[in-house]
Amino acid sequence: MILTRRWALLTAIGTVALLGVTGCSAPEESIPGATDASTPSGAITVYNAQHEELTQAWADEFTAETGVTVTLRNGDDSELGNQLVQEGTASKADVFLTENSPAISLVDKAGLFAPVDDATLAQVPKQFQPSTGTWTGIAARSTVFAYNPSMISADELPASLLDLADPAWAGRWAASPSGADFQAIVSALLELKGEAATSDWLAAMKENAVVYKGNSTVMKAVNAGEIPGGVIYHYYWFADQAGTGENSSSTQMHYFKSQDPGAFVSVSGGGVLETSANPVAAQAFLAFITGKSGQEILKTGTSFEYPVSDAVDANPALVPLRELDAPVIDPSKLNSTKVTDLMTEAGFL
């Protein structure tokens, strides 16, 4: 069975690489990152800020099908993104995976990525790709407002994320501003509404919001009735519901929709380092996790994130992406440095 799967994957890699080459008019040798029909082998190191269980499942199946050994170096978005920038061309990383796009954009702006193979990009819809073409979306998550119906009625829910700046919301909502998740949401607000509006919103948030550390902690506080509502990503709620539900049983989720900043869908990213010692295997790994097999692992796993491939539907428990009416944002424009500056000025970091 493993040999059959391996042959199928190697055939697919050769096919998509050939498509990537023949779809371009440039000479074959001028296409950076092209894998041709080369067979992936050896080992790669992945700097991983994605969910460890998900990436381990990707790595295990990729190894089973190709024989390539995958070593994961786990950390959070900001930690690993800044480390890669510091390491520069001396980095031993082959692939970088993130939970949110600002950290991978930081590495991209430092010029450390090789272009993603064209055939890999063809597997991912344009809204989940940066305009640079040097990394790609691998998963997605939606912003939501988790609330306790015993403390707030449906007709009182905020129509927009911006409504939470109103003094009427003072002490009635929570967030975890120190984490990369919330900073990505603020980064989307900055791109959609500009610096002045974002600075004003953060100043109002400083007055209104109750600060917790971690999205799960925010959800637990809402569930326990400590606070009426909080801004989190959707998958925390679904993951708890799939388990005991003890930290979400008294909560519901409100989706902002209407292309509001609060409807922002954050893109998890993946890219191959230009200095990779094994670019063939690194590109093949990125092709695998964005392809049907890798996205099926995402769908059936316990992370409850959205697949980015059109070839794979989301977990049926999730609200379909097409119903979220999320704003369209070029992930490469999400600015982690400016956001951290603004959040520091507001007193959150």
XYZ file of C-alpha atoms in Angstrom:
349
model
C 0.000 0.000 0.000
C 2.813 2.422 0.915
C 4.599 1.666 -2.361
C 1.362 2.292 -4.266
C 0.789 5.593 -2.468
C 4.394 6.558 -2.992
C 4.247 5.869 -6.717
C 0.996 7.861 -6.974
C 2.519 10.858 -5.199
C 5.739 10.781 -7.219
C 3.730 10.576 -10.430
C 1.601 13.524 -9.290
C 4.664 15.587 -8.354
C 6.227 14.910 -11.733
C 2.982 15.816 -13.485
C 2.417 19.095 -11.644
C 6.058 20.062 -12.108
C 5.766 19.403 -15.849
C 2.586 21.482 -15.993
C 4.362 24.292 -14.163
C 7.161 24.271 -16.728
C 5.116 23.912 -19.909
C 2.713 26.616 -18.767
C 5.515 29.201 -18.956
C 7.267 30.525 -22.038
C 10.631 31.009 -20.309
C 13.375 28.415 -20.809
C 13.252 25.570 -18.305
C 16.521 26.524 -16.616
C 15.264 30.062 -15.871
C 12.326 28.966 -13.733
C 13.309 29.293 -10.043
C 12.149 26.443 -7.852
C 11.027 24.212 -10.736
C 11.255 20.576 -9.702
C 11.016 19.053 -13.182
C 10.471 15.317 -12.732
C 13.057 15.024 -9.950
C 12.264 12.563 -7.213
C 12.141 14.033 -3.686
C 14.511 12.294 -1.286
C 16.665 12.932 1.745
C 15.436 15.151 4.577
C 13.951 18.600 5.211
C 13.567 20.833 8.261
C 10.267 22.656 8.701
C 10.009 25.699 10.961
C 6.446 25.147 12.079
C 4.104 27.676 13.703
C 0.991 25.790 12.594
C -0.845 23.365 14.892
C 1.715 20.726 15.843
C -0.700 17.805 15.517
C -1.778 18.870 12.020
C 1.743 19.417 10.740
C 2.909 16.149 12.262
C 0.122 14.346 10.393
C 1.191 16.069 7.164
C 4.825 15.146 7.785
C 4.050 11.517 8.627
C 1.999 10.952 5.484
C 4.498 12.794 3.274
C 7.295 10.611 4.669
C 5.212 7.468 4.154
C 4.622 8.364 0.519
C 8.056 9.720 -0.445
C 10.575 8.445 2.082
C 11.641 12.032 2.832
C 12.395 12.589 6.525
C 10.702 15.697 7.951
C 12.057 17.334 11.112
C 9.707 19.854 12.735
C 10.995 22.801 14.714
C 7.873 24.077 16.478
C 7.273 27.602 17.762
C 4.879 30.510 17.358
C 4.480 32.836 14.388
C 6.435 35.829 15.691
C 9.194 33.756 17.272
C 9.977 31.728 14.167
C 9.408 34.558 11.696
C 11.856 36.833 13.500
C 14.304 33.974 13.934
C 14.334 33.313 10.197
C 14.999 36.993 9.505
C 17.866 36.943 12.007
C 19.317 33.746 10.565
C 19.058 35.066 7.020
C 20.996 33.045 4.476
C 22.562 30.981 7.274
C 19.234 29.374 8.183
C 18.984 25.587 8.134
C 15.225 25.737 7.484
C 13.791 24.361 4.254
C 10.120 25.279 4.781
C 8.278 27.794 6.968
C 4.629 27.241 7.984
C 2.594 29.802 9.936
C -0.803 30.117 11.588
C -1.311 33.683 10.335
C 0.097 35.550 7.350
C 1.848 38.606 8.918
C 4.789 36.507 10.157
C 5.352 34.878 6.791
C 5.044 38.284 5.093
C 7.842 39.477 7.391
C 10.106 36.713 6.065
C 8.944 37.406 2.512
C 9.813 41.107 2.797
C 13.312 40.069 3.877
C 13.671 38.319 0.498
C 14.235 34.872 1.987
C 11.758 32.771 -0.032
C 12.134 30.998 -3.340
C 9.156 31.283 -5.721
C 6.544 28.587 -5.168
C 6.219 26.114 -8.038
C 3.514 27.224 -10.476
C 1.724 23.885 -10.256
C 1.492 24.232 -6.460
C 0.031 27.727 -6.769
C -2.494 26.323 -9.246
C -3.899 24.162 -6.439
C -4.789 27.198 -4.284
C -7.446 29.823 -5.132
C -6.101 33.340 -5.689
C -7.750 34.776 -2.561
C -5.516 32.533 -0.456
C -2.280 33.577 -2.185
C -0.094 36.664 -1.784
C 0.519 38.705 -4.898
C 4.256 38.024 -4.526
C 3.927 34.314 -5.458
C 6.719 33.481 -3.014
C 4.503 31.643 -0.523
C 0.986 30.249 -0.504
C -1.978 29.736 1.771
C -2.219 26.305 3.370
C -5.264 26.734 5.669
C -7.671 29.455 6.798
C -9.552 30.584 9.923
C -12.423 33.009 10.459
C -12.760 35.797 13.014
C -15.858 35.413 15.214
C -17.472 37.009 18.250
C -18.123 34.315 20.867
C -20.905 35.364 23.244
C -22.908 34.131 26.205
C -26.661 34.277 25.415
C -27.479 34.560 29.113
C -25.611 37.875 29.206
C -26.339 39.352 25.793
C -29.234 38.847 23.412
C -28.900 38.306 19.675
C -30.319 41.739 18.864
C -27.599 43.375 20.994
C -24.710 41.802 19.099
C -22.301 44.170 17.328
C -22.990 44.543 13.621
C -19.326 45.407 13.026
C -16.015 44.861 14.759
C -15.760 48.648 14.782
C -18.864 48.850 17.001
C -16.816 47.466 19.884
C -15.160 50.895 20.123
C -18.449 52.369 21.350
C -18.430 53.259 25.087
C -21.538 51.096 25.453
C -19.219 48.088 25.099
C -16.906 49.123 27.944
C -16.114 46.070 30.053
C -18.370 43.867 27.931
C -15.948 42.203 25.542
C -12.592 40.466 25.705
C -9.612 39.639 23.493
C -6.086 38.272 23.639
C -4.069 41.098 22.033
C -0.614 39.684 22.755
C -1.110 36.692 20.450
C -0.406 36.468 16.723
C -4.080 35.593 16.096
C -5.410 38.932 17.289
C -2.525 40.864 15.767
C -3.477 39.394 12.372
C -7.030 40.704 12.869
C -5.667 44.172 13.660
C -3.432 43.902 10.599
C -6.528 43.334 8.455
C -8.203 46.341 10.076
C -5.138 48.434 9.213
C -5.231 47.329 5.574
C -8.991 47.907 5.244
C -9.459 51.120 7.219
C -6.057 52.778 7.414
C -3.692 53.806 10.192
C -5.762 56.599 11.758
C -8.912 54.475 12.071
C -6.914 51.534 13.438
C -5.152 53.719 16.005
C -8.489 55.176 17.131
C -10.041 51.720 17.404
C -7.133 50.414 19.470
C -7.371 53.414 21.807
C -11.073 52.682 22.327
C -10.300 48.993 22.781
C -7.862 49.913 25.544
C -10.772 51.536 27.370
C -13.431 48.934 26.564
C -11.869 45.475 26.337
C -10.938 43.037 29.077
C -7.573 41.464 28.253
C -6.909 37.738 28.594
C -3.967 35.644 27.440
C -4.998 33.188 24.740
C -8.125 32.655 22.653
C -9.082 29.601 24.690
C -8.963 31.685 27.868
C -11.226 34.285 26.281
C -13.731 31.586 25.313
C -13.611 30.042 28.797
C -14.291 33.442 30.368
C -17.297 33.996 28.108
C -18.535 30.489 28.835
C -18.190 31.032 32.607
C -20.135 34.299 32.467
C -17.160 36.476 33.370
C -17.654 38.591 30.252
C -20.527 38.763 27.704
C -18.410 38.224 24.592
C -14.981 38.051 23.024
C -13.171 38.141 19.684
C -11.524 34.810 18.796
C -10.960 32.531 15.827
C -13.720 30.046 15.009
C -11.747 26.833 15.445
C -11.343 27.183 19.209
C -15.110 26.835 19.597
C -15.450 23.928 17.173
C -12.527 22.028 18.683
C -14.044 22.334 22.162
C -17.464 21.310 20.881
C -15.938 18.220 19.279
C -14.552 17.253 22.681
C -16.342 17.679 25.990
C -17.790 21.104 25.194
C -17.124 22.106 28.780
C -15.508 25.407 27.783
C -18.035 26.388 25.116
C -21.391 24.852 26.101
C -22.785 28.191 27.298
C -21.584 30.147 24.270
C -22.614 30.790 20.695
C -20.771 32.347 17.784
C -21.628 35.509 15.927
C -20.202 35.989 12.414
C -19.887 39.635 11.363
C -20.078 38.971 7.578
C -20.896 41.893 5.195
C -17.173 42.212 4.298
C -16.626 43.783 7.685
C -13.110 43.809 9.204
C -14.603 41.446 11.771
C -15.315 38.945 8.980
C -11.596 38.709 8.218
C -10.397 35.249 7.202
C -6.763 34.785 8.194
C -4.571 32.725 5.880
C -1.994 30.304 7.247
C 1.049 30.355 4.998
C 3.760 28.078 3.695
C 6.945 28.927 1.844
C 10.239 27.362 0.762
C 13.424 29.086 1.871
C 15.679 30.169 -0.984
C 18.642 28.721 0.905
C 17.009 25.304 1.323
C 19.563 22.521 1.056
C 16.876 20.265 -0.452
C 14.592 22.436 -2.599
C 13.121 19.502 -4.529
C 11.794 17.858 -1.365
C 10.811 21.220 0.148
C 8.734 22.162 -2.901
C 7.237 18.660 -2.964
C 6.191 18.994 0.692
C 4.443 22.305 -0.025
C 2.756 20.732 -3.053
C 1.589 17.830 -0.873
C 0.020 19.871 1.949
C -1.841 22.139 -0.492
C -2.952 19.213 -2.660
C -5.950 16.962 -2.206
C -4.299 14.466 0.141
C -2.864 17.115 2.437
C -6.071 19.146 2.511
C -8.086 16.006 3.315
C -5.848 15.517 6.366
C -6.736 19.089 7.366
C -10.452 18.477 6.827
C -10.646 15.297 8.884
C -8.224 16.349 11.618
C -8.857 18.076 14.915
C -7.676 21.614 14.074
C -11.063 22.565 12.516
C -9.417 25.037 10.145
C -10.676 25.592 6.620
C -8.984 23.874 3.660
C -7.846 26.335 1.013
C -8.105 23.904 -1.887
C -11.240 23.931 -4.033
C -10.807 20.161 -4.334
C -11.645 19.597 -0.653
C -14.739 20.775 1.235
C -14.456 22.036 4.797
C -15.359 19.900 7.770
C -19.185 19.707 7.595
C -19.456 21.150 11.122
C -18.085 24.498 9.890
C -19.992 27.356 8.309
C -18.943 27.247 4.617
C -16.363 29.869 3.686
C -18.551 31.187 0.886
C -21.212 32.140 3.452
C -18.874 34.261 5.575
C -18.792 37.199 3.126
C -15.236 37.990 4.172
C -13.331 41.028 2.867
C -10.797 40.285 0.139
C -7.282 41.187 1.295
C -3.924 40.500 -0.346
C -2.159 38.522 2.417
C 1.206 39.992 1.439
C -0.021 43.450 2.485
C -0.709 42.516 6.088
C 1.898 44.438 8.056
C 3.060 42.849 11.288
C 5.688 45.515 12.091
C 3.287 48.464 11.854
C 0.636 46.584 13.804
C 2.979 45.808 16.673
C 4.033 49.480 16.698
C 0.408 50.621 16.894
C -0.484 48.059 19.538
C 2.566 49.033 21.577
C 1.531 52.693 21.377
C -1.965 51.674 22.541
C -0.470 49.862 25.537
C -1.223 46.268 24.564
C 2.311 45.006 23.894
